mmCIF file of C-alpha atoms in Angstrom:
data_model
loop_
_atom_site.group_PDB
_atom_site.id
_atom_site.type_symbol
_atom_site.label_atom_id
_atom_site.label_comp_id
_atom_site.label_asym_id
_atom_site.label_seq_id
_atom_site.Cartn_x
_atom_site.Cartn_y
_atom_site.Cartn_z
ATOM 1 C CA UNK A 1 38.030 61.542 19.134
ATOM 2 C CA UNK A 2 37.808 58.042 19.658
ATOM 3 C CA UNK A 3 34.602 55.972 20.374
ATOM 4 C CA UNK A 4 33.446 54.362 23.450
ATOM 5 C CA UNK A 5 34.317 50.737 24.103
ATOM 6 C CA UNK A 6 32.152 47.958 25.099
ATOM 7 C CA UNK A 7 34.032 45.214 26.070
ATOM 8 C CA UNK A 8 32.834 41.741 27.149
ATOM 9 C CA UNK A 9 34.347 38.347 28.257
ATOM 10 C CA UNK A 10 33.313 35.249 26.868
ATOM 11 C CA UNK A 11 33.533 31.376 27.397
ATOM 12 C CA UNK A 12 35.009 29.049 24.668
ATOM 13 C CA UNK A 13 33.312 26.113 24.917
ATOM 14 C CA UNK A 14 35.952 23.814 22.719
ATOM 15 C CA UNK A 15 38.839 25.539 20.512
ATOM 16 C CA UNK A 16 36.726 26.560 17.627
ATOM 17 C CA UNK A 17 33.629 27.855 19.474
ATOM 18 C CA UNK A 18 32.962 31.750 18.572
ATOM 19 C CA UNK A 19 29.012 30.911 19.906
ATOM 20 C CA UNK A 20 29.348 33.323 22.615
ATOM 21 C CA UNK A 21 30.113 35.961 20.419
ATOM 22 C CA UNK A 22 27.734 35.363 17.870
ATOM 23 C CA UNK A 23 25.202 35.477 21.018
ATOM 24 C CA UNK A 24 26.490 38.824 21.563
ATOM 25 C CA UNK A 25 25.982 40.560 18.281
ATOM 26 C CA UNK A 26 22.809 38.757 18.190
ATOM 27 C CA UNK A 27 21.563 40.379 21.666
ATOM 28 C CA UNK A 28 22.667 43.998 20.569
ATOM 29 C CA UNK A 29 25.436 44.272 22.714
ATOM 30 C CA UNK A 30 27.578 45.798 19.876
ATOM 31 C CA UNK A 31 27.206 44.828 15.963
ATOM 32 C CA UNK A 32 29.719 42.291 13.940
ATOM 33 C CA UNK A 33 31.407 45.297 11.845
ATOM 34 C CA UNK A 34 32.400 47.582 15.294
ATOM 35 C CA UNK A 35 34.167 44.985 16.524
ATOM 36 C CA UNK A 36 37.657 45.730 17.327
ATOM 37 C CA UNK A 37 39.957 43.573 19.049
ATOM 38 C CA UNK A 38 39.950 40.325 20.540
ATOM 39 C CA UNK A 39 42.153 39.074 23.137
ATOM 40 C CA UNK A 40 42.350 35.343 24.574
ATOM 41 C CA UNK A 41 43.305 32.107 25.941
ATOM 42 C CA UNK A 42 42.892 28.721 23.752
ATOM 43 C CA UNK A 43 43.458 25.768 25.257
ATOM 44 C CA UNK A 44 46.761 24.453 23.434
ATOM 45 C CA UNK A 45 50.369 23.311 24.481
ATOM 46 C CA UNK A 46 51.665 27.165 24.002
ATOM 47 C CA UNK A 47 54.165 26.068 22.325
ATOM 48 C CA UNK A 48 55.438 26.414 18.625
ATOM 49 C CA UNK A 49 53.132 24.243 16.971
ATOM 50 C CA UNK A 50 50.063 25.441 19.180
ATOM 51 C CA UNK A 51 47.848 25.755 16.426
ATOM 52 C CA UNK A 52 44.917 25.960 18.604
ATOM 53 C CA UNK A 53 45.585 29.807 18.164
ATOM 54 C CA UNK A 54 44.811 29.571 14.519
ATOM 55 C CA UNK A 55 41.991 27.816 15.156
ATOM 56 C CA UNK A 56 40.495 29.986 17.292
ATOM 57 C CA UNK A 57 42.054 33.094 14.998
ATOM 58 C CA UNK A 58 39.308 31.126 12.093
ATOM 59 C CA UNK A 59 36.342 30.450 14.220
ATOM 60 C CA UNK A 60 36.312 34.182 15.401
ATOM 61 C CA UNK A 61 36.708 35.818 12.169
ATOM 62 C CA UNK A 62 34.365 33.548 10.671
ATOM 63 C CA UNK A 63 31.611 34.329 13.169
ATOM 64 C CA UNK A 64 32.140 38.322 12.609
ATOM 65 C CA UNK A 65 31.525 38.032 8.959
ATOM 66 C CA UNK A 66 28.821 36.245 8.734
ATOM 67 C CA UNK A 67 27.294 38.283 11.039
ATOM 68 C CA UNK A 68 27.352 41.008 8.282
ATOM 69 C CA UNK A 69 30.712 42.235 9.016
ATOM 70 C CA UNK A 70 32.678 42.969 5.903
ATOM 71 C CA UNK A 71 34.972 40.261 5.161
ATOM 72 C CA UNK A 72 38.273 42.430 4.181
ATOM 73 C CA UNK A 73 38.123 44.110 7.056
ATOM 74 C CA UNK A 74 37.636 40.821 9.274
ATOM 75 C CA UNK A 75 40.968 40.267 8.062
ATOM 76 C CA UNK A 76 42.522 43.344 9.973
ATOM 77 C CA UNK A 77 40.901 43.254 12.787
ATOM 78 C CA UNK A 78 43.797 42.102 15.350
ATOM 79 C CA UNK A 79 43.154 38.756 17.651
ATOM 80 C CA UNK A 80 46.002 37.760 19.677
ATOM 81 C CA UNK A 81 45.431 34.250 20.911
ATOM 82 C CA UNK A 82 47.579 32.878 24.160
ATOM 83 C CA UNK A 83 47.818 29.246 24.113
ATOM 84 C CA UNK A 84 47.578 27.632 26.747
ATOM 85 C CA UNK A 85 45.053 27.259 29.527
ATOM 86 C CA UNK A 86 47.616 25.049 32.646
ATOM 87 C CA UNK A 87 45.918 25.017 35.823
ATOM 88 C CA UNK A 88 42.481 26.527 36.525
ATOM 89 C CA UNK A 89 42.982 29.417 33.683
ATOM 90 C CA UNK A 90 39.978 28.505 31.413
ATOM 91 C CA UNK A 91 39.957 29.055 27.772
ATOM 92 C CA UNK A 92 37.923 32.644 26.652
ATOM 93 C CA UNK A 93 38.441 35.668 24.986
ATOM 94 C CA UNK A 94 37.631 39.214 25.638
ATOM 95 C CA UNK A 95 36.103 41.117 22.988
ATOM 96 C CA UNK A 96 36.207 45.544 22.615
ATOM 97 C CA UNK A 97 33.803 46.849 20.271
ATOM 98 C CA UNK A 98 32.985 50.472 19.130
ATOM 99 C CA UNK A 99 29.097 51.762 20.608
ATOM 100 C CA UNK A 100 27.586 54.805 20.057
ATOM 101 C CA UNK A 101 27.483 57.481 22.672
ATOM 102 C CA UNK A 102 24.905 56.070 25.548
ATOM 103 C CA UNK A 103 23.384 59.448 26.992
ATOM 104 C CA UNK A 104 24.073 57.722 30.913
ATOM 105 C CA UNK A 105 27.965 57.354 29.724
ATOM 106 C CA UNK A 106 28.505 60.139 27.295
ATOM 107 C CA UNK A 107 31.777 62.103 26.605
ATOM 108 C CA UNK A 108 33.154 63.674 29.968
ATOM 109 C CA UNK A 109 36.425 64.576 31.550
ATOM 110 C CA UNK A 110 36.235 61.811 32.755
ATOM 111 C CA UNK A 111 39.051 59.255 31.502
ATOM 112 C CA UNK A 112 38.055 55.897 30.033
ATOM 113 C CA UNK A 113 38.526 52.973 28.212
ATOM 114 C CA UNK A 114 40.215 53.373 24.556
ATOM 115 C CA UNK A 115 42.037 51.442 22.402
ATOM 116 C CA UNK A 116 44.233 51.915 19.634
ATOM 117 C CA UNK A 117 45.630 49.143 16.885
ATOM 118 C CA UNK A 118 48.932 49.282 14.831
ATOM 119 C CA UNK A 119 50.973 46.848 12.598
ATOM 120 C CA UNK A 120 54.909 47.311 12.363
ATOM 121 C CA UNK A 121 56.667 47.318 9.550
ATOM 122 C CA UNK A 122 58.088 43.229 8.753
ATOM 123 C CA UNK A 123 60.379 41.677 11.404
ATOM 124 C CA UNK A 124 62.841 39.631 9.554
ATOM 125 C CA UNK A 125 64.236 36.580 11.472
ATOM 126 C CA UNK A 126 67.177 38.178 11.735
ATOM 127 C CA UNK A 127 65.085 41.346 13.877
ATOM 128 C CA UNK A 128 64.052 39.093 16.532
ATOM 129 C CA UNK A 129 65.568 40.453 19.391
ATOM 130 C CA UNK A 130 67.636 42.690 18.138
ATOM 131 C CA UNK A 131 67.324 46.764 17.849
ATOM 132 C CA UNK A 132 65.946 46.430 14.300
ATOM 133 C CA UNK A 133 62.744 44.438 16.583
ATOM 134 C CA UNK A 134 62.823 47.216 18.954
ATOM 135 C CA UNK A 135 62.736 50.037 16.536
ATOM 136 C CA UNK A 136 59.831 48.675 14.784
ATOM 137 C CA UNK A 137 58.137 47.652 17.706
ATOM 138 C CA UNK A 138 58.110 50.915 19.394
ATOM 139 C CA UNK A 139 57.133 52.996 16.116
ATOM 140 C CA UNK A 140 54.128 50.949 15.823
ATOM 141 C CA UNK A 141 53.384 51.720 19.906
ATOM 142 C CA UNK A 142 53.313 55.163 18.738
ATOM 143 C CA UNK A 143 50.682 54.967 16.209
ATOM 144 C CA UNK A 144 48.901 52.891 18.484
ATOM 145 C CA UNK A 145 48.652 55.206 21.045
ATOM 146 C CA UNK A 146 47.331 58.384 18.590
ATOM 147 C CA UNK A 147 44.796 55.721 17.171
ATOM 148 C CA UNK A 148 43.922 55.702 20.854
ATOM 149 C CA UNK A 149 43.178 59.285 20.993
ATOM 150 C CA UNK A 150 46.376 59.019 24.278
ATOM 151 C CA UNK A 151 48.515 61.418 24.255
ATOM 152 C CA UNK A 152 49.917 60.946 27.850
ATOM 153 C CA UNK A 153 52.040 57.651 27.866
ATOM 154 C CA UNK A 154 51.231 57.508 31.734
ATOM 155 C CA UNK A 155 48.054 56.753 30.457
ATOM 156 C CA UNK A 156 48.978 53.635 28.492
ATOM 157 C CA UNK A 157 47.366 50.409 31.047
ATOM 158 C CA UNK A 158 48.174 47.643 28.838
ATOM 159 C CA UNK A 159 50.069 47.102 25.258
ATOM 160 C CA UNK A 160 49.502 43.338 24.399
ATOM 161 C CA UNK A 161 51.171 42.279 20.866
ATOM 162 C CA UNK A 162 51.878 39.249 18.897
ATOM 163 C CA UNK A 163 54.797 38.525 17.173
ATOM 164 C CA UNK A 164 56.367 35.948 15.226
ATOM 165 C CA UNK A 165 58.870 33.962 16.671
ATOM 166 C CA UNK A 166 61.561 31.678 15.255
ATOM 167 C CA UNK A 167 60.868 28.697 13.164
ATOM 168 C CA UNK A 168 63.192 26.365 11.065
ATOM 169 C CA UNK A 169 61.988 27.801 7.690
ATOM 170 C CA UNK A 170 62.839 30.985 8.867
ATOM 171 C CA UNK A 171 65.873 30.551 10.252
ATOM 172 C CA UNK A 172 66.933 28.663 6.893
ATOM 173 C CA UNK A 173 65.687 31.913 5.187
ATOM 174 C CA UNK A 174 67.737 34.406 6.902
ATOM 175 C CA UNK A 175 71.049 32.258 7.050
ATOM 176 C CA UNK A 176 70.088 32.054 2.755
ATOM 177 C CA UNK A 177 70.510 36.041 2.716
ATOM 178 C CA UNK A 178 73.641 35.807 4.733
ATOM 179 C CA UNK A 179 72.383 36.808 7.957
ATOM 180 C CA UNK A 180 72.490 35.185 11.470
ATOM 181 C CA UNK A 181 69.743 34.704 14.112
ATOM 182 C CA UNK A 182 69.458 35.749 17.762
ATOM 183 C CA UNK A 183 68.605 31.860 18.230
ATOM 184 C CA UNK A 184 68.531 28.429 16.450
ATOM 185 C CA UNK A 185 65.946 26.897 19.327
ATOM 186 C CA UNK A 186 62.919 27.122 17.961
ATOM 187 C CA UNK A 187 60.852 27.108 21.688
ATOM 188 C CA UNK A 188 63.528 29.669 22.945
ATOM 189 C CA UNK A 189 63.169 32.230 20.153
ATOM 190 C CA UNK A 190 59.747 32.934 21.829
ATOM 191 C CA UNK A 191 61.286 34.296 24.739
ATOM 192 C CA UNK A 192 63.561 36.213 22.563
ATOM 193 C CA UNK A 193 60.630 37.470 20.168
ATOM 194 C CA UNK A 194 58.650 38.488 23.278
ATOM 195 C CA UNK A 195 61.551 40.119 25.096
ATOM 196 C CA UNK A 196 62.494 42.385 22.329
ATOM 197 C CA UNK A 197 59.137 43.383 22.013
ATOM 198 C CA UNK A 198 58.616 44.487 25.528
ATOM 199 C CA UNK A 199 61.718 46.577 25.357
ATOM 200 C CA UNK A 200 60.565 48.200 22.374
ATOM 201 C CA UNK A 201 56.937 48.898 24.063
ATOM 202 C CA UNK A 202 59.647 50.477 27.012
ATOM 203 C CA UNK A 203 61.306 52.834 24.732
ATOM 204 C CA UNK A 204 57.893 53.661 22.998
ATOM 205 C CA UNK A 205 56.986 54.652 26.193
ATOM 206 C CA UNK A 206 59.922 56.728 27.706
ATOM 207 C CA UNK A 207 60.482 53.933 30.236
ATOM 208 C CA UNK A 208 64.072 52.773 29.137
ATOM 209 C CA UNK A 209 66.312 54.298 26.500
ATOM 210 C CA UNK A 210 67.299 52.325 23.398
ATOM 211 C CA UNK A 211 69.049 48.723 24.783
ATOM 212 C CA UNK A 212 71.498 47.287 23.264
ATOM 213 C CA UNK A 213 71.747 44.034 21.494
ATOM 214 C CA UNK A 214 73.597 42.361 24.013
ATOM 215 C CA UNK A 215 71.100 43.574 26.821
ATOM 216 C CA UNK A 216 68.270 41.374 25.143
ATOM 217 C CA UNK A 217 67.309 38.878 27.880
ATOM 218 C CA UNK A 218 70.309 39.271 30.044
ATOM 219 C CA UNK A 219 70.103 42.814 31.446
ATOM 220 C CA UNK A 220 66.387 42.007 33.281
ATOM 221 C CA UNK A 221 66.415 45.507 35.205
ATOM 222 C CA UNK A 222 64.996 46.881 31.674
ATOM 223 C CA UNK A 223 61.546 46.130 31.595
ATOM 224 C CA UNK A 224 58.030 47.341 30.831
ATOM 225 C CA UNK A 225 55.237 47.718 33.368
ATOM 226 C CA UNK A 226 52.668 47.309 30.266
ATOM 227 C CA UNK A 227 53.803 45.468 28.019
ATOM 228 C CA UNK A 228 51.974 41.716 27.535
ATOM 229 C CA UNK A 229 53.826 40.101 24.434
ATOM 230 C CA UNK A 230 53.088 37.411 22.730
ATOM 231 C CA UNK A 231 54.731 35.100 19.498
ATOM 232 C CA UNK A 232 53.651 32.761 17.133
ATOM 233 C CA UNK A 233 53.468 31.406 13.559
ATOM 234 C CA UNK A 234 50.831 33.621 12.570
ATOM 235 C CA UNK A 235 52.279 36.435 10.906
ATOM 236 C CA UNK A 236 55.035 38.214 9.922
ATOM 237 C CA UNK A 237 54.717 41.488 11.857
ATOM 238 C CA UNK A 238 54.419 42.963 15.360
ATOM 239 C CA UNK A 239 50.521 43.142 16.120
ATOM 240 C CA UNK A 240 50.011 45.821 18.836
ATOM 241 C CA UNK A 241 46.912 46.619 20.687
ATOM 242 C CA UNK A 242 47.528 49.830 22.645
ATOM 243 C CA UNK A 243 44.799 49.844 25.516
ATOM 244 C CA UNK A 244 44.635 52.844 27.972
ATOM 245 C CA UNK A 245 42.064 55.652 29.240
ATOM 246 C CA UNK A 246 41.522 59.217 27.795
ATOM 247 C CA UNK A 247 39.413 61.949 28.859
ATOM 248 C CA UNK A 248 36.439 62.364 26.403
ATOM 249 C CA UNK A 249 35.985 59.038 24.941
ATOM 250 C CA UNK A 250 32.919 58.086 27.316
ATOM 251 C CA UNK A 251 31.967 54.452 28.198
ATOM 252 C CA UNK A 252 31.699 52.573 31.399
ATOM 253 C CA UNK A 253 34.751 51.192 31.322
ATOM 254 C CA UNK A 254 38.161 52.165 32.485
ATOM 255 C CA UNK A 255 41.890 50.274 32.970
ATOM 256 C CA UNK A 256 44.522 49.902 35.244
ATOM 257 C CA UNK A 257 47.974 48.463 36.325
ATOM 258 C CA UNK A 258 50.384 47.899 38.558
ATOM 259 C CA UNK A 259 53.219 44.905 38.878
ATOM 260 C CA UNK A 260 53.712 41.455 40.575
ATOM 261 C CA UNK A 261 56.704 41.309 42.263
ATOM 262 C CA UNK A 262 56.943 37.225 42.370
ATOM 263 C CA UNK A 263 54.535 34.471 41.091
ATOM 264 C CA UNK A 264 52.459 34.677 44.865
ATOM 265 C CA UNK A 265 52.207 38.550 44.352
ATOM 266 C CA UNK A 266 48.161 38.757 45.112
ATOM 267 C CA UNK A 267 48.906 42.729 45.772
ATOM 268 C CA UNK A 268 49.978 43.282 42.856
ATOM 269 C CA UNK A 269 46.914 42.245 41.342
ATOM 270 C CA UNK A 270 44.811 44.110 44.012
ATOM 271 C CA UNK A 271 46.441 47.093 43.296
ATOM 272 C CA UNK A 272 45.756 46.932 39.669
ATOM 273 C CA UNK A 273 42.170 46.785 40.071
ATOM 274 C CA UNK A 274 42.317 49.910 42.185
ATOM 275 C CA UNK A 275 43.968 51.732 39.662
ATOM 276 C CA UNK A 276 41.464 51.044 37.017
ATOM 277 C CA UNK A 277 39.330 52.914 39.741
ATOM 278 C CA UNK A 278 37.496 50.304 42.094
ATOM 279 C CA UNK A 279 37.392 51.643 45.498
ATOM 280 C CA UNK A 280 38.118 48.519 47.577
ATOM 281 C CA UNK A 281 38.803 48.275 51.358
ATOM 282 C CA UNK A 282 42.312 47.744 52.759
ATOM 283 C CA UNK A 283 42.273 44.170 53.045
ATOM 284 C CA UNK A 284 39.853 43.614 49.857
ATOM 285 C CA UNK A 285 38.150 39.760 49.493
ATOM 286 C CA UNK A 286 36.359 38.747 46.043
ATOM 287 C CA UNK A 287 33.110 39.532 47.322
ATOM 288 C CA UNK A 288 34.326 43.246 46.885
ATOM 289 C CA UNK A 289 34.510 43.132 43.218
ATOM 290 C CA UNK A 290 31.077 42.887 43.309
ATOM 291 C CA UNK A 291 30.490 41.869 39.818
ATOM 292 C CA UNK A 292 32.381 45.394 38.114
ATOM 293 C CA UNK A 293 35.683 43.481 37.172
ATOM 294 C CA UNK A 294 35.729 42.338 33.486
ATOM 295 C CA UNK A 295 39.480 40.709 33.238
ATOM 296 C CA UNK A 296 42.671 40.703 34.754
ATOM 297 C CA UNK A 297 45.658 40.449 31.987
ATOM 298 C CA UNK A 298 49.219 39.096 33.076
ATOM 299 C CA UNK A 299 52.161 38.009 32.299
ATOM 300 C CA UNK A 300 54.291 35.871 34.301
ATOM 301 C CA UNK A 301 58.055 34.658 34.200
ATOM 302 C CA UNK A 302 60.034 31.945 36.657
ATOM 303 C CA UNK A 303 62.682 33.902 38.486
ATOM 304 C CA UNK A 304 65.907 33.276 37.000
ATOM 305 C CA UNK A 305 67.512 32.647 40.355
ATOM 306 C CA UNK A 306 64.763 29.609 40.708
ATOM 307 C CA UNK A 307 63.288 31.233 43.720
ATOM 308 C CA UNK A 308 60.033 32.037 45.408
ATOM 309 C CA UNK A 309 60.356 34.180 48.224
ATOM 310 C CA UNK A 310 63.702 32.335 49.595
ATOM 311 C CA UNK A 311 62.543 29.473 48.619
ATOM 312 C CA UNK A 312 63.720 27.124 46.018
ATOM 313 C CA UNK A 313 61.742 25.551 43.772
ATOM 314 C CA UNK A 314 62.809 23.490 40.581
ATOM 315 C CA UNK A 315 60.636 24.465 37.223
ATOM 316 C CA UNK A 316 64.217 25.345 35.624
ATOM 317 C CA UNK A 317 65.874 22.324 36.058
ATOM 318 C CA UNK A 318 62.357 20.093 35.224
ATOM 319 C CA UNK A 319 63.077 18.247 31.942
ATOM 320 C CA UNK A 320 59.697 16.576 31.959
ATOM 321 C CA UNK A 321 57.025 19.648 32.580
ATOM 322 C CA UNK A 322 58.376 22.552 30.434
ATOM 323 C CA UNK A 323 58.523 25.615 33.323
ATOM 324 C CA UNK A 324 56.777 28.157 31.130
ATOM 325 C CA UNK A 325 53.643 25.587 31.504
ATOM 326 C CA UNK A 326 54.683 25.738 35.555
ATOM 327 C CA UNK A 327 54.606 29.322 36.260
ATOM 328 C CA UNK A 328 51.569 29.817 34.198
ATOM 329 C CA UNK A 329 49.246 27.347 36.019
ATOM 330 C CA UNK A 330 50.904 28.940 39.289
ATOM 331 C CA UNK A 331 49.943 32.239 38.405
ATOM 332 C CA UNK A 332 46.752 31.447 36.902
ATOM 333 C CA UNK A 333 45.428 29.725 40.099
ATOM 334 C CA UNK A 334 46.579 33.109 42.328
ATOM 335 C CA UNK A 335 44.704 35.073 39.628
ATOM 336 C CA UNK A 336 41.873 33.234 39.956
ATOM 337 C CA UNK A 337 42.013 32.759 43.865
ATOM 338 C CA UNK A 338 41.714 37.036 44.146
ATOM 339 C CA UNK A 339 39.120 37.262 41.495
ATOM 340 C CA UNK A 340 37.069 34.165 42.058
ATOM 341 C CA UNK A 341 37.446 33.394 38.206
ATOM 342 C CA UNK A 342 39.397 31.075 36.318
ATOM 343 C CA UNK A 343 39.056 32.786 32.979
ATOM 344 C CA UNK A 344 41.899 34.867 33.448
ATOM 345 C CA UNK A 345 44.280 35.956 30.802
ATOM 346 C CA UNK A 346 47.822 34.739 31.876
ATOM 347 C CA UNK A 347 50.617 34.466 29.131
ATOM 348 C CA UNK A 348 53.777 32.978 29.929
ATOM 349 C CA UNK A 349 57.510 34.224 28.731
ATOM 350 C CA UNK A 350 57.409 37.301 30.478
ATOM 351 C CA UNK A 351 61.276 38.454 29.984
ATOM 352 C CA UNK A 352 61.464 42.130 29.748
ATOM 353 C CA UNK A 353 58.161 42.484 30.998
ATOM 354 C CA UNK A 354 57.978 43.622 34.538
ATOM 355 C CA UNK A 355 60.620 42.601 37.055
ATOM 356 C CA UNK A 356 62.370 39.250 37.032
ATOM 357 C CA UNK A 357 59.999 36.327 38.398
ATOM 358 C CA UNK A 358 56.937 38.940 38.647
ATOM 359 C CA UNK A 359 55.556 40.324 35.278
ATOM 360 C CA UNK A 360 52.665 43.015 34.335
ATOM 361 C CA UNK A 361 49.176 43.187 35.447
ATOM 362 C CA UNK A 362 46.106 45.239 33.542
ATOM 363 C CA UNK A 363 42.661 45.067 35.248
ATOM 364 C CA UNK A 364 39.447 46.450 33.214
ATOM 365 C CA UNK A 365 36.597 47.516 35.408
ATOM 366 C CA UNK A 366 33.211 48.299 35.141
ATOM 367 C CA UNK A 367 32.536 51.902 36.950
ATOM 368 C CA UNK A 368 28.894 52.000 35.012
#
């Protein structure tokens, strides 16, 4: 059976600031070596060459081991950075740890918090996108999820991955072998990498069947209602952090989800917060989180009919302000507005992940 989770948020107070998790460890909150997973938002362009991520990826690992955690196994432990803080969203990460059984929280029937980790097998440049992507994808899912001690998928809240996406080198490397690539545009093959993930979260989870090449960010009625992906130039393979709730595990903690329809969709991130199990009144205000919400995780996309609500707006034809930097700051200030915090976790390039112009919404609560 899995352990229970302790999981905090924490500032970044500039792009290579792990203080706040040192400060942690150094309270008692959870030791350097039971630390799991970290998931968060640095304060770069989100782009390609957003090497804030790595920066962050250093200053994190760096802090764990020399805290006393064991310095190969730093190296596994899976951070998925999201660049790019638009708006309000302000740069932080939130960190899950293994704790020992607390008597007040111990084991019950009671489902909560767990997480499970997995890496895929390599994705060639030539997977991106492609069933190959979604094969691999969804086998790591699966091991995920037993790491996770879930055996229900209906109890799967939030899958967040990274993946690599496109880059030159790449591309050069797979046209050397004689093979082709989904895309040549560097900036575009993260919406590619990140919508083949999805789908293969999807078929991981018995949401969709197996797509088809050609379905790959055209066919946008194939989506997950979990999945929060993620690309870079960090590494090789799919990174996937499989977090959900399972009887036994103990803990405070449990998670939730539900769906934003469009980029105003503040229900949608109400109703996620009730499923993690918040009892909130019918027409809920911030003051009714009362301090028990940790994060909100989403993913947002621009509609590809470049409309709000009937309304038109122009983030797809804007050839000055790139619209995944749009819809992000959009969505990270109604985030913010329902839970009266800007450090929300709100990733961009949301194709295959919810419904077109909405995207996926986790919520973590504190029932302690």
């Amino acid at each position: 059976m899995p352990s229970a989770i302790e999981v905090r948020k924490v500032p970044l107070h500039s792009v290579s600031d792990a203080s706040e998790l040192g400060r942690l460890i150094d309270d008692g909150v959870f030791e350097a070596d039971r630390v799991i997973a970290v998931i968060g938002k640095t304060e770069g362009n989100g782009g390609v060459n957003d090497y804030t991520r790595i920066i962050a990826d250093r200053a994190f690992r760096e802090m764990l081991v020399s805290k006393g955690a064991d310095a190969e196994r730093v190296k596994e432990v899976p951070i998925v950075w999201s660049g790019g803080t638009d708006g309000v969203i302000s740069p932080h990460a939130t960190i899950f740890a293994t704790v020992d059984p607390d008597p007040a929280h111990g084991p019950t029937d009671e489902p909560r918090l767990t997480v499970g980790f997995a890496m895929s097998e390599k994705l060639l440049p030539e997977d991106i996108g492609r069933q190959a992507m979604v094969s691999k994808v969804a086998d790591a899912v699966k091991v995920a999820m037993e790491r996770a001690g879930i055996t229900d998928p209906a109890e799967v809240h939030y899958v967040q991955t990274k993946t690599p996406l496109l880059t030159i080198d790449t591309i050069q490397d797979a046209k050397s072998r004689g093979h082709d690539v989904f895309t040549e545009d560097t900036l575009a093959s993260m919406d590619v990498s990140n919508g083949g993930t999805a789908l293969g979260i999807a078929v991981a989870l018995g949401e969709i069947e197996m797509p088809r090449d050609e379905d790959v960010l055209r066919d946008r009625s194939l989506y997950s209602s979990v999945a929060s992906c993620s690309s870079g130039v960090e590494l090789d393979r799919a990174q996937v952090v499989v977090v959900g709730n399972a009887p036994g595990v103990g803990g405070r903690y449990r998670i939730g989800h539900s769906v934003m329809k469009d980029a105003l969709d503040q229900d949608g991130v109400w109703e996620a917060i009730r499923s993690a199990g918040l009892d909130l009144p019918e027409r809920p205000r911030t003051a009714d989180l009362d301090g028990r919400l940790v994060n909100v995780f989403l993913k947002c996309e621009a509609s590809q009919d470049g409309q709000v609500r009937g309304r038109r707006n122009a983030m797809l034809d804007d050839s000055d302000v790139h619209w995944h930097r749009q819809i992000k700051a959009c969505v990270g200030g109604v985030a913010a507005a329902v839970t009266g915090d800007p450090a929300v976790f709100v990733s961009v390039s949301a194709a295959h992940q919810g419904p077109d112009g909405g995207g996926p919404v986790a919520a973590i609560v504190d029932l302690g």
